[in-house]
Coordinates of C-alpha atoms and ligand atoms in Angstrom, one line a residue:
X1 CA 3.3 6.9 24.0
X2 CA 4.1 10.2 22.5
X3 CA 6.3 10.2 19.4
X4 CA 8.0 13.2 17.9
X5 CA 7.3 12.7 14.1
X6 CA 10.6 12.8 12.1
X7 CA 9.1 11.8 8.8
X8 CA 5.5 11.4 7.6
X9 CA 4.8 10.2 4.1
X10 CA 1.9 11.2 1.9
X11 CA -0.2 8.4 0.6
X12 CA -2.7 7.9 -2.1
X13 CA -5.3 7.2 0.5
X14 CA -4.8 10.6 2.2
X15 CA -5.2 12.2 -1.2
X16 CA -8.4 10.2 -1.8
X17 CA -9.9 11.1 1.5
X18 CA -8.9 14.8 1.0
X19 CA -10.6 14.8 -2.4
X20 CA -13.7 12.7 -1.5
X21 CA -14.2 13.7 2.1
X22 CA -14.6 10.2 3.4
X23 CA -13.1 6.8 3.8
X24 CA -14.9 3.5 4.3
X25 CA -12.9 2.5 7.4
X26 CA -9.7 4.3 8.2
X27 CA -10.7 7.9 9.1
X28 CA -13.8 10.0 9.6
X29 CA -13.1 13.7 8.7
X30 CA -12.7 16.2 10.1
X31 CA -9.8 14.5 11.8
X32 CA -6.1 14.6 12.2
X33 CA -4.4 13.4 9.0
X34 CA -1.5 11.3 8.0
X35 CA -0.7 7.7 8.8
X36 CA 2.8 6.7 7.6
X37 CA 5.3 7.8 10.1
X38 CA 8.5 7.2 12.0
X39 CA 10.0 9.3 14.9
X40 CA 11.4 9.4 18.4
X41 CA 9.8 8.5 21.7
X42 CA 9.4 11.5 23.9
X43 CA 6.9 10.4 26.5
X44 CA 5.7 7.0 27.7
X45 CA 2.9 5.8 30.0
X46 CA 4.1 4.3 33.2
X47 CA 3.3 0.7 32.2
X48 CA 5.0 0.7 28.8
X49 CA 7.5 -2.1 28.5
X50 CA 10.1 -2.9 25.9
X51 CA 10.8 0.7 24.7
X52 CA 12.8 3.6 26.0
X53 CA 12.8 7.3 25.7
X54 CA 14.6 8.7 22.7
X55 CA 14.3 5.4 20.8
X56 CA 13.7 5.7 17.0
X57 CA 10.4 3.9 16.3
X58 CA 7.9 3.1 13.6
X59 CA 4.3 2.7 14.5
X60 CA 1.6 1.2 12.2
X61 CA -1.6 3.1 11.7
X62 CA -3.8 0.5 13.3
X63 CA -4.0 -2.6 15.6
X64 CA -6.5 -5.4 15.7
X65 CA -8.3 -6.5 18.9
X66 CA -7.0 -10.1 18.8
X67 CA -10.3 -11.4 20.2
X68 CA -13.1 -11.1 17.6
X69 CA -14.4 -13.6 15.1
X70 CA -12.0 -12.4 12.4
X71 CA -8.9 -12.0 14.6
X72 CA -9.3 -15.6 15.8
X73 CA -9.3 -16.8 12.2
X74 CA -6.1 -15.0 11.4
X75 CA -7.9 -12.3 9.3
X76 CA -6.9 -9.5 11.8
X77 CA -7.0 -7.0 8.9
X78 CA -10.8 -7.4 9.0
X79 CA -11.0 -7.1 12.8
X80 CA -14.4 -5.8 13.9
X81 CA -12.7 -3.4 16.3
X82 CA -9.7 -2.4 14.2
X83 CA -8.2 0.6 16.1
X84 CA -7.0 3.3 13.6
X85 CA -4.6 6.1 14.5
X86 CA -4.2 9.1 12.3
X87 CA -2.4 12.3 12.8
X88 CA 1.1 11.8 11.5
X89 CA 1.1 15.3 9.8
X90 CA 2.0 16.9 13.1
X91 CA 5.0 17.6 15.3
X92 CA 3.9 14.9 17.8
X93 CA 1.5 12.0 17.6
X94 CA 0.0 9.9 20.4
X95 CA 0.3 6.1 19.9
X96 CA -2.4 4.3 21.8
X97 CA -1.7 1.3 24.0
X98 CA -2.9 -1.4 21.5
X99 CA -0.7 -0.1 18.7
X100 CA 2.3 0.2 21.1
X101 CA 1.8 -3.4 22.1
X102 CA 1.1 -5.0 18.8
X103 CA 2.3 -2.8 15.9
X104 CA 5.3 -0.7 16.9
X105 CA 9.0 -1.4 16.5
X106 CA 12.4 0.1 17.0
X107 CA 13.9 1.3 13.7
X108 CA 17.3 -0.4 13.1
X109 CA 20.2 2.1 13.2
X110 CA 21.0 2.1 9.5
X111 CA 17.4 2.5 8.4
X112 CA 16.3 6.1 7.9
X113 CA 13.0 7.6 9.2
X114 CA 11.7 7.8 5.7
X115 CA 12.5 4.2 4.9
X116 CA 10.9 3.1 8.2
X117 CA 7.7 5.1 7.4
X118 CA 7.3 2.9 4.3
X119 CA 6.5 -0.1 6.4
X120 CA 2.7 0.5 6.5
X121 CA 2.0 0.7 2.8
X122 CA 4.5 -2.0 2.2
X123 CA 2.7 -4.3 4.5
X124 CA -0.5 -3.7 2.5
X125 CA 1.4 -4.7 -0.7
X126 CA 2.7 -7.8 1.0
X127 CA -0.8 -8.8 1.8
X128 CA -1.8 -8.3 -1.8
X129 CA 1.0 -10.5 -3.1
X130 CA 0.5 -13.3 -0.5
X131 CA -3.3 -13.4 -1.0
X132 CA -2.8 -13.6 -4.8
X133 CA -0.6 -16.7 -4.4
X134 CA 2.2 -15.3 -6.5
X135 CA 4.8 -18.0 -7.1
X136 CA 8.4 -17.8 -8.5
X137 CA 8.3 -17.6 -12.3
X138 CA 4.7 -16.4 -12.4
X139 CA 3.9 -13.6 -14.8
X140 CA 2.3 -10.8 -12.9
X141 CA 0.7 -7.7 -14.5
X142 CA 0.5 -4.6 -12.3
X143 CA -1.8 -1.9 -13.4
X144 CA -1.3 1.5 -11.8
X145 CA 2.2 2.8 -11.2
X146 CA 1.8 5.1 -8.2
X147 CA 3.9 4.4 -5.2
X148 CA 1.9 1.3 -4.3
X149 CA 2.2 -0.1 -7.9
X150 CA 5.9 0.6 -7.7
X151 CA 6.2 -1.4 -4.5
X152 CA 4.3 -4.2 -6.1
X153 CA 6.8 -4.2 -9.0
X154 CA 9.8 -4.2 -6.7
X155 CA 8.6 -6.9 -4.4
X156 CA 7.1 -9.2 -7.1
X157 CA 10.5 -9.1 -8.8
X158 CA 13.0 -9.0 -5.9
X159 CA 11.2 -11.0 -3.2
X160 CA 8.8 -13.3 -5.2
X161 CA 10.9 -13.9 -8.3
X162 CA 8.0 -13.2 -10.7
X163 CA 8.2 -11.9 -14.2
X164 CA 6.7 -8.4 -14.0
X165 CA 4.6 -6.5 -16.6
X166 CA 4.1 -2.9 -15.5
X167 CA 1.1 -1.2 -16.9
X168 CA 0.8 2.6 -16.6
X169 CA -0.5 5.7 -18.2
X170 CA 2.7 7.8 -18.6
X171 CA 6.1 7.1 -20.0
X172 CA 8.0 8.5 -17.0
X173 CA 6.2 6.0 -14.8
X174 CA 7.1 3.1 -17.1
X175 CA 10.7 4.2 -17.1
X176 CA 10.6 4.2 -13.3
X177 CA 9.0 0.8 -13.2
X178 CA 11.8 -0.6 -15.3
X179 CA 14.3 0.8 -12.8
X180 CA 12.3 -0.9 -10.1
X181 CA 12.6 -4.2 -11.8
X182 CA 9.8 -4.5 -14.3
X183 CA 10.6 -7.0 -17.2
X184 CA 8.1 -5.5 -19.5
X185 CA 6.2 -2.2 -19.6
X186 CA 2.9 -1.5 -21.3
X187 CA 1.4 2.0 -21.9
X188 CA -2.3 2.3 -21.1
X189 CA -2.8 5.8 -22.4
X190 CA -5.8 6.9 -24.4
X191 CA -6.0 4.9 -27.6
X192 CA -3.3 2.4 -26.6
X193 CA -4.1 -1.3 -26.7
X194 CA -2.8 -2.3 -23.2
X195 CA -4.9 -5.5 -23.2
X196 CA -3.5 -6.6 -26.5
X197 CA 0.0 -5.8 -25.4
X198 CA -0.3 -8.0 -22.3
X199 CA -1.7 -10.9 -24.2
X200 CA 1.1 -10.6 -26.8
X201 CA 3.7 -10.6 -24.1
X202 CA 2.2 -13.7 -22.5
X203 CA 2.0 -15.6 -25.7
X204 CA -1.8 -15.1 -26.0
X205 CA -2.6 -16.6 -22.6
X206 CA -2.8 -13.6 -20.3
X207 CA -1.1 -13.1 -17.0
X208 CA -1.1 -15.6 -14.1
X209 CA -1.8 -12.8 -11.7
X210 CA -3.1 -9.3 -12.3
X211 CA -3.0 -6.6 -9.6
X212 CA -5.3 -3.5 -10.0
X213 CA -3.6 -0.7 -8.1
X214 CA -5.7 2.2 -9.5
X215 CA -9.1 2.0 -7.9
X216 CA -11.4 2.6 -10.8
X217 CA -14.2 0.2 -11.9
X218 CA -13.2 0.4 -15.6
X219 CA -9.7 -0.6 -14.6
X220 CA -11.0 -3.5 -12.5
X221 CA -12.7 -4.8 -15.6
X222 CA -9.6 -4.3 -17.7
X223 CA -7.7 -6.3 -15.1
X224 CA -10.0 -9.3 -15.4
X225 CA -9.5 -9.4 -19.2
X226 CA -5.7 -9.5 -18.7
X227 CA -5.9 -12.8 -16.9
X228 CA -5.1 -16.2 -18.3
X229 CA -7.4 -19.1 -17.7
X230 CA -7.1 -20.2 -14.1
X231 CA -5.6 -16.8 -13.2
X232 CA -6.0 -14.7 -10.1
X233 CA -7.0 -11.0 -10.2
X234 CA -6.5 -8.8 -7.1
X235 CA -8.6 -5.7 -6.9
X236 CA -6.2 -3.9 -4.7
X237 CA -7.3 -0.3 -5.5
X238 CA -10.4 0.7 -3.6
X239 CA -13.0 2.4 -5.9
X240 CA -15.4 5.2 -4.9
X241 CA -18.3 3.9 -2.8
X242 CA -21.5 3.1 -4.7
X243 CA -19.7 2.0 -7.9
X244 CA -20.2 -1.5 -9.5
X245 CA -18.6 -3.6 -12.1
X246 CA -20.1 -6.1 -14.6
X247 CA -18.7 -9.6 -14.9
X248 CA -18.9 -11.9 -17.9
X249 CA -20.3 -15.0 -16.1
X250 CA -19.1 -17.4 -18.9
X251 CA -15.6 -15.9 -18.8
X252 CA -15.5 -16.3 -15.0
X253 CA -16.9 -19.8 -15.0
X254 CA -15.3 -21.5 -18.0
X255 CA -11.9 -19.8 -17.5
X256 CA -12.0 -20.6 -13.8
X257 CA -10.9 -17.1 -12.8
X258 CA -10.3 -16.1 -9.2
X259 CA -11.2 -12.6 -8.1
X260 CA -9.6 -11.4 -4.9
X261 CA -9.3 -8.2 -3.0
X262 CA -6.9 -7.2 -0.3
X263 CA -7.5 -4.6 2.4
X264 CA -5.0 -3.3 4.8
X265 CA -2.4 -5.4 6.7
X266 CA -1.8 -7.5 9.8
X267 CA 0.8 -7.3 12.6
X268 CA 2.7 -10.2 11.0
X269 CA 3.0 -8.3 7.8
X270 CA 4.1 -5.1 9.5
X271 CA 7.0 -7.1 10.9
X272 CA 7.8 -8.7 7.5
X273 CA 7.7 -5.2 5.9
X274 CA 10.1 -3.8 8.4
X275 CA 12.4 -6.8 7.6
X276 CA 12.2 -6.1 3.9
X277 CA 13.0 -2.4 4.4
X278 CA 15.9 -3.3 6.8
X279 CA 17.3 -5.6 4.1
X280 CA 17.1 -2.7 1.6
X281 CA 14.7 -4.3 -0.9
X282 CA 12.5 -1.1 -0.8
X283 CA 13.9 2.3 -0.1
X284 CA 12.5 5.9 0.2
X285 CA 15.0 7.1 -2.5
X286 CA 12.9 5.2 -5.1
X287 CA 9.5 6.3 -3.8
X288 CA 9.8 9.7 -2.2
X289 CA 10.7 12.5 -4.5
X290 CA 9.9 15.6 -2.5
X291 CA 10.5 16.8 1.0
X292 CA 8.4 19.6 2.6
X293 CA 7.9 21.2 6.0
X294 CA 4.6 20.7 7.8
X295 CA 3.6 24.3 7.0
X296 CA 3.3 23.4 3.3
X297 CA 0.9 20.5 3.8
X298 CA -2.1 22.0 2.2
X299 CA -0.1 23.0 -0.9
X300 CA 1.4 19.4 -1.0
X301 CA -2.1 17.9 -0.9
X302 CA -3.4 20.2 -3.6
X303 CA -0.4 19.3 -5.8
X304 CA -0.9 15.6 -5.3
X305 CA -4.6 15.9 -6.2
X306 CA -3.8 17.7 -9.5
X307 CA -1.0 15.4 -10.6
X308 CA -1.5 11.7 -11.3
X309 CA 1.5 9.5 -11.3
X310 CA 3.3 11.3 -8.5
X311 CA 5.5 9.7 -5.9
X312 CA 5.4 10.3 -2.2
X313 CA 6.3 13.5 -0.4
X314 CA 8.0 13.3 3.0
X315 CA 6.6 15.8 5.4
X316 CA 9.2 16.8 7.9
X317 CA 7.7 18.7 10.8
Ligands
ZN1 ZN1 -1.0 4.8 3.4
ZN2 ZN1 -10.5 -8.3 16.1

C-alpha cells in the first residue's frame, strides 16, 4: 500500500539513532527515517482487502510473523522476524503486506492525523504498564518526562487509576506532568534528593512500581532504589549498547524486587492504543508543540538533540 503521509511525529528513538548512528533492532542507517505516521491511502496492491483509496489510516512501524517461537507464546514484540518499516519523514511511504494485514487501521473521523500517529509510542507505553502489573491505587513513580514519560503519567492516572509521582529534571516538565495528571512531582536536578523525596511521599516505603523512561544506567540504578519491598521496576528506556548496571544482591533478594523491561509493542496493543486515542485519553495537543515542513527535518533533529525535555514535533510534508 502507498500512503501519503499527512503527519509524522518525531520520537526520542529517532533522535537517539540520529545521535548514536545505530539502533539495536529497529533500523540500520543509512536508511529512510521516521516511524510514527498517519495519512491517506493513494495506491493499493490488487489483493488488498478491507481498505479503500483515499481512506485515512494509521500504520504501525512493524508487524510480527505470527509463526515463530515467540509469536506462538504471545510475545510477538520479540518476534524473530519482526518486520520494521521506516520512512515516515517523506511525502509517501510504502506499507508492506504484513503491516497492512496485521497492524494498520482506519482513523476514525473525529481523530486527527497527529492524534492517530501517537498510536505507536502509546502502544509501547501500554506494554510497559501491563508488564509492570500496575493496579488501581498503586503508587507509580515515573522517571523521565519526555513525551513517553508524559504518556505514562496520563495513562497510569486516567486509565489505570494509579497515584502518580512524576520525576523530572526541569520545572517546566514537572508543571506539564501535573497538567497530565501527576499527583506529586519531584525534581531530579543536580543536587536535588529525588530518592529522598519519593520515599517521603510514599511514607518511607518506596513506590509499588517505578518506570525508568530515560535510558541511562545511572537512572536505572536510581529507579531500583525508589522501589518498595516487593515492588516492580520497569527499565523502559533503552541505554547505549555496552553499558552495564550493578545490582545490590541483598536488596534484590531480601526485598523481593522484580526487575522488568519492556520493548516495543504487539498488534493487540496497537489496537488498544487506537481505542485510547479515539476516546481522547491522549491527544497531540498535550504532546506535540511544534509543526514543521519536511524541508526543515535536519534542523528539527538538531534542535531535538540539543534540547532535553522537548515534546514532539509534527512533520507535515
Ligand atoms: Zn517512536
Ligand atoms: Zn514471529
